[in-house]
CSV table of C-alpha atoms and ligand atoms in Angstrom, one decimal:
chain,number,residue,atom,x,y,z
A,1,UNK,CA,-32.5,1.8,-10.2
A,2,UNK,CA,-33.5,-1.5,-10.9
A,3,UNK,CA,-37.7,-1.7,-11.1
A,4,UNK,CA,-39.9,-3.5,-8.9
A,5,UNK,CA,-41.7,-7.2,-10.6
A,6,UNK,CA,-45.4,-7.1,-9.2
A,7,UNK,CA,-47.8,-10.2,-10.4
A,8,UNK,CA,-51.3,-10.5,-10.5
A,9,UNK,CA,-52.3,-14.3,-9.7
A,10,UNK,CA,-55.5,-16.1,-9.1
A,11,UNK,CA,-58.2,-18.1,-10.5
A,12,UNK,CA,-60.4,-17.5,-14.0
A,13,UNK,CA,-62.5,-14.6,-13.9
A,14,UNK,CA,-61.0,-12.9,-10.6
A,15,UNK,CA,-60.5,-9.5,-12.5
A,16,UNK,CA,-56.9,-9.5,-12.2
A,17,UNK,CA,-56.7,-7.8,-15.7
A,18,UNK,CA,-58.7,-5.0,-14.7
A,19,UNK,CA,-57.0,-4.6,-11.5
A,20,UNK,CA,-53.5,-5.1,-13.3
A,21,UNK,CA,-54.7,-2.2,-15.0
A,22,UNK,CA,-55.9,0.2,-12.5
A,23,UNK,CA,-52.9,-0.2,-10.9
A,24,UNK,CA,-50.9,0.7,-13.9
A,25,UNK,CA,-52.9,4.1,-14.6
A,26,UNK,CA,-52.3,4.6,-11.1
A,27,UNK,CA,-48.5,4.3,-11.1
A,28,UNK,CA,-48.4,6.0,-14.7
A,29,UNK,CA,-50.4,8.8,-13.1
A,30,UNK,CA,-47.7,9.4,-10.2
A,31,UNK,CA,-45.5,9.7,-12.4
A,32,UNK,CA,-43.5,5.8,-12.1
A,33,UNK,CA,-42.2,4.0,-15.2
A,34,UNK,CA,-44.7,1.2,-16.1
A,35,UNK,CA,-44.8,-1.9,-18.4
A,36,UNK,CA,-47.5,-3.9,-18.1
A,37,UNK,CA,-47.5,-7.5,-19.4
A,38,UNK,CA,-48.8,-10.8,-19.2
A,39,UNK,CA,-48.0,-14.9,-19.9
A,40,UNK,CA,-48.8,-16.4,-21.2
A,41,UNK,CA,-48.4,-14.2,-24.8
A,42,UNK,CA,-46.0,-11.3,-23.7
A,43,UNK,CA,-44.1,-11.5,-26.4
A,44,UNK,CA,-44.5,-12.3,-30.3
A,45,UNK,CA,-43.7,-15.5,-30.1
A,46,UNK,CA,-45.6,-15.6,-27.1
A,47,UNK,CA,-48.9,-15.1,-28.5
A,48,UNK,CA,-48.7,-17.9,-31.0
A,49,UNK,CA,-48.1,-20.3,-27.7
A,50,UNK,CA,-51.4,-18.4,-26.2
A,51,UNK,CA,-53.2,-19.2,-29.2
A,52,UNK,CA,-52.2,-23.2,-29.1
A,53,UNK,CA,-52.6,-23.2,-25.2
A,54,UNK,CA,-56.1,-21.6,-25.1
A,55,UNK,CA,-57.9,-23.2,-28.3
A,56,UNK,CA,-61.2,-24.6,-27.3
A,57,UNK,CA,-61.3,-27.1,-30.1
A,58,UNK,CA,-56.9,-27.9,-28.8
A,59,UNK,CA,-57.8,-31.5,-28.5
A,60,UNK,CA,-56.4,-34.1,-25.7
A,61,UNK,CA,-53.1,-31.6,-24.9
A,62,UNK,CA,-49.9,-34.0,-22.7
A,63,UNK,CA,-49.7,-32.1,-19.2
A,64,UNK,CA,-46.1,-32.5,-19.8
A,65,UNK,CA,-46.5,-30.4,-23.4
A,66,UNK,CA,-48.5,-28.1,-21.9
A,67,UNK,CA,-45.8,-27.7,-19.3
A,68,UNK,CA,-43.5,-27.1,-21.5
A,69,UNK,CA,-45.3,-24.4,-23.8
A,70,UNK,CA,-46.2,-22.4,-20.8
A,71,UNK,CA,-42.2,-22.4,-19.8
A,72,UNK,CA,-41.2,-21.9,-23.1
A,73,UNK,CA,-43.3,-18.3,-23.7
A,74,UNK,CA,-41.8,-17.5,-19.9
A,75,UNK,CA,-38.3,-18.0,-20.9
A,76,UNK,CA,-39.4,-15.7,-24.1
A,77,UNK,CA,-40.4,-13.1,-21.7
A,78,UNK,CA,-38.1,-12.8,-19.3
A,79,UNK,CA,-35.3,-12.7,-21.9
A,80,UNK,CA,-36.9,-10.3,-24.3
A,81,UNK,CA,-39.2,-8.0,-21.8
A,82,UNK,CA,-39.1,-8.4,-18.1
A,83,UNK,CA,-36.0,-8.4,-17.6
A,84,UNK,CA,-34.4,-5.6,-20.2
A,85,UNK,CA,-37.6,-3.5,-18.7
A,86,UNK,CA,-36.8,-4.0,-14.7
A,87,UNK,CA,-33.4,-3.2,-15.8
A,88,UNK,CA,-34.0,0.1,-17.6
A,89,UNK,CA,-36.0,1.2,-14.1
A,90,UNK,CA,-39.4,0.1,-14.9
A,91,UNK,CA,-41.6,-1.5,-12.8
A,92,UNK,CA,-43.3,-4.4,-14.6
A,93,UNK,CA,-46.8,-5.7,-13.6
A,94,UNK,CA,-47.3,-9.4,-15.3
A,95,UNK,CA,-51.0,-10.7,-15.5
A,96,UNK,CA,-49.8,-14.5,-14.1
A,97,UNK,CA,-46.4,-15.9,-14.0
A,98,UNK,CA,-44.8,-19.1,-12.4
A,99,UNK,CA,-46.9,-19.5,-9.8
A,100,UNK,CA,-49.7,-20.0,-12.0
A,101,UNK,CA,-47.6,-23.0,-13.6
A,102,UNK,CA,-47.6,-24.4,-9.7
A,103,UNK,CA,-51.0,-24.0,-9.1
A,104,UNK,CA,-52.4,-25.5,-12.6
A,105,UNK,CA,-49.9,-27.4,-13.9
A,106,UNK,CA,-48.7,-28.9,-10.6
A,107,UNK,CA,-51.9,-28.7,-8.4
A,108,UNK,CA,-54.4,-28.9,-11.1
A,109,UNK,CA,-52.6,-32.1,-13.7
A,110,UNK,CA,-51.1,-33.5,-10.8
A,111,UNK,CA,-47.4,-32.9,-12.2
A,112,UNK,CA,-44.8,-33.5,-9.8
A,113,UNK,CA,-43.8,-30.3,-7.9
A,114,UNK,CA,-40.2,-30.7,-8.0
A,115,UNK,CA,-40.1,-30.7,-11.8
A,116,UNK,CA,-42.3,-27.8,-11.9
A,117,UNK,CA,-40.0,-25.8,-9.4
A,118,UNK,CA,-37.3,-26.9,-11.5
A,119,UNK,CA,-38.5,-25.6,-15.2
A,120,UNK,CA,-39.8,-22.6,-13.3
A,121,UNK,CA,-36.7,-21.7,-12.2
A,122,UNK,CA,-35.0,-22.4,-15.3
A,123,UNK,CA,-37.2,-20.5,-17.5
A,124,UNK,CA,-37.1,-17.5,-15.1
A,125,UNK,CA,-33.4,-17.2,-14.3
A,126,UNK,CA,-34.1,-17.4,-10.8
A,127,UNK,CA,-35.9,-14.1,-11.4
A,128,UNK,CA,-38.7,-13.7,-8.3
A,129,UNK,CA,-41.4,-11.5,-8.3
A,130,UNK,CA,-41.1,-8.6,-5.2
A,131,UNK,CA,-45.1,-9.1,-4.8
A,132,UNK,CA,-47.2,-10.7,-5.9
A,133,UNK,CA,-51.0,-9.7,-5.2
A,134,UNK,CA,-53.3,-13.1,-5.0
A,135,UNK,CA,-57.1,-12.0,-5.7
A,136,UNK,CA,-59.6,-14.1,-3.6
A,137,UNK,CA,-62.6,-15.7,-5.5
A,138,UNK,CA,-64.1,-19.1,-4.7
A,139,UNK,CA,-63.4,-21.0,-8.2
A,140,UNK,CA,-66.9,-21.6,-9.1
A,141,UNK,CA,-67.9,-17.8,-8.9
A,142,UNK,CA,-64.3,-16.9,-11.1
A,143,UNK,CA,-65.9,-19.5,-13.7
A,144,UNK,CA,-69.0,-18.3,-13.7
A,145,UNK,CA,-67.9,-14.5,-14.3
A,146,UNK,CA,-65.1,-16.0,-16.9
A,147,UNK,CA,-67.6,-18.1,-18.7
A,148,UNK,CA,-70.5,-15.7,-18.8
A,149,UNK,CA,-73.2,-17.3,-20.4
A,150,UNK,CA,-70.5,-18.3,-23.4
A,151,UNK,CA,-68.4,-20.9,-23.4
A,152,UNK,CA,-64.5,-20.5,-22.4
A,153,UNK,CA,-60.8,-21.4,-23.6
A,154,UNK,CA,-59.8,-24.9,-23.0
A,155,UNK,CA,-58.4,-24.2,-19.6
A,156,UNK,CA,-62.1,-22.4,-18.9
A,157,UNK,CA,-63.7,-25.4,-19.5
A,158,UNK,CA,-61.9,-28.3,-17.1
A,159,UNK,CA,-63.9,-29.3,-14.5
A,160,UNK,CA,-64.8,-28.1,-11.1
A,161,UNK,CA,-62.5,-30.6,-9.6
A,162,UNK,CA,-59.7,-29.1,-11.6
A,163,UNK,CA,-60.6,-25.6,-10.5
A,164,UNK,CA,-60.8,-26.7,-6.9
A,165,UNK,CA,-57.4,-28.5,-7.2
A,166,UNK,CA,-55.8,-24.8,-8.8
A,167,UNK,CA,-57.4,-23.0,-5.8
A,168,UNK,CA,-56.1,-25.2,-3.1
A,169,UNK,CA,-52.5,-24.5,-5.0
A,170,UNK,CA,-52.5,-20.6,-4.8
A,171,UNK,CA,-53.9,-20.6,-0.9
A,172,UNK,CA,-50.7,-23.4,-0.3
A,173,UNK,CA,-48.3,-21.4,-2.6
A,174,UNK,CA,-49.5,-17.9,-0.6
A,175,UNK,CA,-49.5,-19.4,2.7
A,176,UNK,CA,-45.7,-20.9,2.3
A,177,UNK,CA,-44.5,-17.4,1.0
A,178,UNK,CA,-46.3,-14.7,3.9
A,179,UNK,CA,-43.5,-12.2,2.4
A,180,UNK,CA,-44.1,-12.3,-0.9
A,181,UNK,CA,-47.8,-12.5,-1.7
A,182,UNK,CA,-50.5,-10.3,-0.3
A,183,UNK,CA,-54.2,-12.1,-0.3
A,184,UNK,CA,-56.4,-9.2,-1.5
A,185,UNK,CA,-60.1,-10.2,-0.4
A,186,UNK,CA,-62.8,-10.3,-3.0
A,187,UNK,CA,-65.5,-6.8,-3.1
A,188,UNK,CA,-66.0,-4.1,-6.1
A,189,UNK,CA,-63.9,-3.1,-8.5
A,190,UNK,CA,-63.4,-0.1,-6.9
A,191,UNK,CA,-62.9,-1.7,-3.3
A,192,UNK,CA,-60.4,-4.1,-4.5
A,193,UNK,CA,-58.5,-1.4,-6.3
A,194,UNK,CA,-58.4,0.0,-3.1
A,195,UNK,CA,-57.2,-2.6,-0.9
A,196,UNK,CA,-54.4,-3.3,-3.8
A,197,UNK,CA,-53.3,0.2,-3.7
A,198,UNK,CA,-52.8,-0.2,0.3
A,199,UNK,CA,-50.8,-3.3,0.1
A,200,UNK,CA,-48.4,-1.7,-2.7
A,201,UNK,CA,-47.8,1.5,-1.2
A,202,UNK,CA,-47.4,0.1,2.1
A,203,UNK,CA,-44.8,-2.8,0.3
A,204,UNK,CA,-42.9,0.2,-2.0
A,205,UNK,CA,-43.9,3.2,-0.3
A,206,UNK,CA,-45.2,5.4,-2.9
A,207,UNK,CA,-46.4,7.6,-1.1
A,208,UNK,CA,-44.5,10.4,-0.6
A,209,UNK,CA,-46.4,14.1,-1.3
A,210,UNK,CA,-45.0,15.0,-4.3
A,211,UNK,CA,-46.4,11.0,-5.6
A,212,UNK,CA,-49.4,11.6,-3.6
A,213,UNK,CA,-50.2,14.6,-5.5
A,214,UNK,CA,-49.6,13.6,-8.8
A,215,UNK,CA,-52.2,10.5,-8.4
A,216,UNK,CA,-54.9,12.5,-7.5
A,217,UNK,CA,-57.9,11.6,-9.9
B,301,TMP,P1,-55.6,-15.8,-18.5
B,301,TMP,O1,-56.7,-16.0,-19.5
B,301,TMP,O2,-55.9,-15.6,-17.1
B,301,TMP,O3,-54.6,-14.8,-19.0
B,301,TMP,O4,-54.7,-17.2,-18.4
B,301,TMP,C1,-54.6,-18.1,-19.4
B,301,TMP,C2,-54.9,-19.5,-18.9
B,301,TMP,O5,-53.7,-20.2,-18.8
B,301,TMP,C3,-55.6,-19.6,-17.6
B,301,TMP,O6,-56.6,-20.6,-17.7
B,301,TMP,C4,-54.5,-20.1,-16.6
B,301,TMP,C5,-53.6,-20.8,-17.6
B,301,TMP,N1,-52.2,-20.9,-17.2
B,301,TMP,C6,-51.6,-22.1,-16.8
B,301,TMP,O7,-52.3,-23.1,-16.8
B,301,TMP,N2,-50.3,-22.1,-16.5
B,301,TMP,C7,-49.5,-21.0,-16.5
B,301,TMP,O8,-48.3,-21.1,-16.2
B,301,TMP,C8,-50.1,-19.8,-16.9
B,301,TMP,C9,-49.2,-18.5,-17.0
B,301,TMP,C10,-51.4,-19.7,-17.2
């Protein structure tokens, strides 16, 4: 059976790694088939674009290259690890994927929307995630725990405007796809672990007994 694609979306410094993987030890615990991964740098080649994207010292960078770089490390991906993994039954939890492109390229540089839909598609497939969990932090709180005291990537250190613009994309994005993306409110880690674990088990109901007690701690 194929696996389900679960992504982890939001602004800097939400915790979505950490959550990502909680969840993962989770799902590993009960037993499911698990592949976590994340863009941009899921792949070899992949991690060389990460390192050009992310560089503090990257200079002036076009919107329009830094479009393309971010689609060219998703098409990577999906070619080389989502999909082979979703094929061979594992579910696959992705630290960002297109919506991210949406909600900074699009909403943050002000690129238009239609071409981002349209590379997004392109460099998925079509390929859609089945959930994608949106954590809730107000963007000057995500920089602040990002940045912590030192200072951040080049996408770290836009400013506020830029943030606020990204934020305003994921709420639109969310609030156009109810289905799809489940709005996981801000707390501990241990709270919003919780709340995740509701929303997925609910969504792919893993929660039969035999699941149940296999994920006990
Ligand atoms: P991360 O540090 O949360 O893994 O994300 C790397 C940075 O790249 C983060 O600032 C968000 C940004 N980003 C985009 O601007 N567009 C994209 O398509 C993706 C995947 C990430």
């Amino acid at each position: 059976m194929q696996g389900r694609f679960i992504t982890f979306e939001g602004p800097e410094g939400a915790g979505k790694s950490t959550q990502l993987g909680l969840l993962g030890e989770w799902m590993k615990r009960g037993g499911l088939p698990v592949r976590t991964t994340r863009e941009p740098g899921g792949t070899a080649l992949g991690a060389g674009i990460r390192e050009i994207l992310l560089a503090p010292q990257g200079g002036e960078v076009s919107p329009l290259a830094e479009l393309f770089l971010y689609e060219a490390d998703r098409a990577q991906h999906i070619q080389e690890v989502i999909r082979p993994a979703l094929a061979a039954g594992e579910h696959v939890l992705c630290d960002r994927f297109f919506d991210s492109t949406t909600a900074y390229q699009a909403y943050g540089r002000g690129l238009p929307a239609e071409l981002v839909e349209e590379l997004n598609a392109r460099a998925t497939g079509g390929l859609v995630p089945d959930l994608t969990i949106l954590l809730d932090i107000s963007p000057s709180e995500g920089l602040r725990r990002a940045r912590g005291g030192v200072s951040g990537d080049r996408l770290e250190g836009e400013g506020m405007e830029f943030h606020e613009r990204v934020w305003r994309g994921f709420s639109e994005i969310s609030r156009n796809e109810p289905g799809r993306f489940r709005l996981i409110s801000a707390g501990t880690v241990e709270e919003v672990h919780a709340r995740i674990l509701e929303a997925v088990t609910k969504e792919f109901g893993w929660t039969g007994e035999s699941f149940k007690a296999r994920t006990q701690p």
